[in-house]
C-alpha cells in the first residue's frame, strides 16, 4: 500500500475557496479515476509557512495503480488546479510506503 500525499500552501484569502473546490470538485475527480481506495484531507495546524496548509492523502493498493494515475490522470488534474488558483497555491507531492 502506498500513500500519495499532496501538501498545498494556500494564501489566506483563497483558503476557503480552495477548500470548497477540493471537496466538491478535485477530490471526487481523483477518486473517480479508480486508482485510489481511500483518501483524507487534513489541515496542518503547526505549519511554519505563511497562509493555510492542507494535506490531501490518497491510498493506492500498488505502485502500478499509482503510476497509472500519474501517467493518465495527474497532468490534467494538476493543470486544472493551476488554472483555478495560479500563483495563490503552492503544492508539493510525496509518495510513501506503508511499513506498519
Short mmCIF file of C-alpha atoms in Angstrom, two decimals:
data_model
loop_
_atom_site.label_atom_id
_atom_site.label_comp_id
_atom_site.label_asym_id
_atom_site.label_seq_id
_atom_site.Cartn_x
_atom_site.Cartn_y
_atom_site.Cartn_z
CA UNK A 1 0.00 0.00 0.00
CA UNK A 2 1.18 3.47 -0.89
CA UNK A 3 0.23 6.90 0.40
CA UNK A 4 0.30 9.71 -2.13
CA UNK A 5 0.44 12.99 -0.23
CA UNK A 6 -0.19 16.40 -1.79
CA UNK A 7 0.68 19.27 0.54
CA UNK A 8 -0.77 22.61 -0.53
CA UNK A 9 0.03 26.02 0.92
CA UNK A 10 -2.76 28.45 0.14
CA UNK A 11 -2.92 32.22 0.54
CA UNK A 12 -5.20 33.18 3.43
CA UNK A 13 -7.76 34.98 1.27
CA UNK A 14 -8.06 31.97 -1.07
CA UNK A 15 -8.20 29.16 1.51
CA UNK A 16 -12.00 28.89 1.82
CA UNK A 17 -12.47 28.86 -1.96
CA UNK A 18 -9.71 26.27 -2.41
CA UNK A 19 -11.13 24.03 0.32
CA UNK A 20 -14.60 24.07 -1.24
CA UNK A 21 -13.12 23.30 -4.67
CA UNK A 22 -11.11 20.41 -3.27
CA UNK A 23 -14.10 18.85 -1.51
CA UNK A 24 -16.65 19.38 -4.26
CA UNK A 25 -14.59 19.01 -7.43
CA UNK A 26 -10.98 17.91 -7.23
CA UNK A 27 -11.06 15.04 -4.72
CA UNK A 28 -14.15 13.47 -6.34
CA UNK A 29 -12.37 13.57 -9.72
CA UNK A 30 -9.25 11.97 -8.27
CA UNK A 31 -11.31 9.22 -6.67
CA UNK A 32 -13.32 8.66 -9.87
CA UNK A 33 -10.10 7.54 -11.57
CA UNK A 34 -10.39 4.29 -9.59
CA UNK A 35 -6.68 4.33 -8.79
CA UNK A 36 -7.07 5.03 -5.07
CA UNK A 37 -9.02 3.10 -2.45
CA UNK A 38 -9.43 5.94 0.06
CA UNK A 39 -8.45 9.49 0.83
CA UNK A 40 -8.34 12.02 3.64
CA UNK A 41 -7.96 15.77 3.75
CA UNK A 42 -6.10 17.29 6.69
CA UNK A 43 -5.33 20.82 7.81
CA UNK A 44 -1.81 21.37 9.13
CA UNK A 45 -2.05 23.19 12.45
CA UNK A 46 1.62 23.91 13.11
CA UNK A 47 2.83 24.86 9.65
CA UNK A 48 5.83 27.21 9.61
CA UNK A 49 4.58 28.64 6.29
CA UNK A 50 2.53 31.76 5.72
CA UNK A 51 -1.01 31.03 4.62
CA UNK A 52 -3.02 27.88 5.27
CA UNK A 53 -1.56 24.41 4.71
CA UNK A 54 -3.56 21.30 3.85
CA UNK A 55 -2.57 17.73 3.00
CA UNK A 56 -4.67 15.62 0.67
CA UNK A 57 -3.71 11.97 1.10
CA UNK A 58 -4.72 9.19 -1.27
CA UNK A 59 -4.14 5.46 -0.69
CA UNK A 60 -3.15 3.27 -3.65
CA UNK A 61 -3.00 -0.51 -3.44
CA UNK A 62 0.07 -0.82 -5.68
CA UNK A 63 2.82 1.05 -7.47
CA UNK A 64 1.14 0.11 -10.76
CA UNK A 65 -2.08 1.88 -9.73
CA UNK A 66 -0.14 4.98 -8.65
CA UNK A 67 1.95 5.05 -11.82
CA UNK A 68 -1.13 4.69 -14.00
CA UNK A 69 -2.73 7.60 -12.15
CA UNK A 70 0.39 9.71 -12.71
CA UNK A 71 0.53 8.84 -16.40
CA UNK A 72 -3.15 9.05 -17.36
CA UNK A 73 -4.82 11.44 -14.93
CA UNK A 74 -2.42 13.60 -12.90
CA UNK A 75 -1.31 16.01 -15.67
CA UNK A 76 -4.87 17.11 -16.45
CA UNK A 77 -5.94 17.33 -12.81
CA UNK A 78 -2.84 19.31 -11.85
CA UNK A 79 -3.36 21.66 -14.80
CA UNK A 80 -6.94 22.25 -13.63
CA UNK A 81 -5.70 23.22 -10.18
CA UNK A 82 -3.18 25.61 -11.68
CA UNK A 83 -5.86 27.14 -13.89
CA UNK A 84 -8.16 27.75 -10.91
CA UNK A 85 -5.60 29.07 -8.45
CA UNK A 86 -2.48 30.10 -10.42
CA UNK A 87 0.06 31.56 -8.00
CA UNK A 88 -2.20 31.57 -4.92
CA UNK A 89 -1.38 27.94 -4.10
CA UNK A 90 1.93 26.12 -3.93
CA UNK A 91 1.81 22.32 -3.86
CA UNK A 92 4.39 19.59 -3.43
CA UNK A 93 3.90 15.87 -3.66
CA UNK A 94 5.40 12.90 -1.85
CA UNK A 95 4.90 9.17 -2.19
CA UNK A 96 5.21 6.99 0.89
CA UNK A 97 5.08 3.27 1.51
CA UNK A 98 3.20 1.81 4.47
CA UNK A 99 5.57 -0.07 6.79
CA UNK A 100 3.37 -0.89 9.80
#
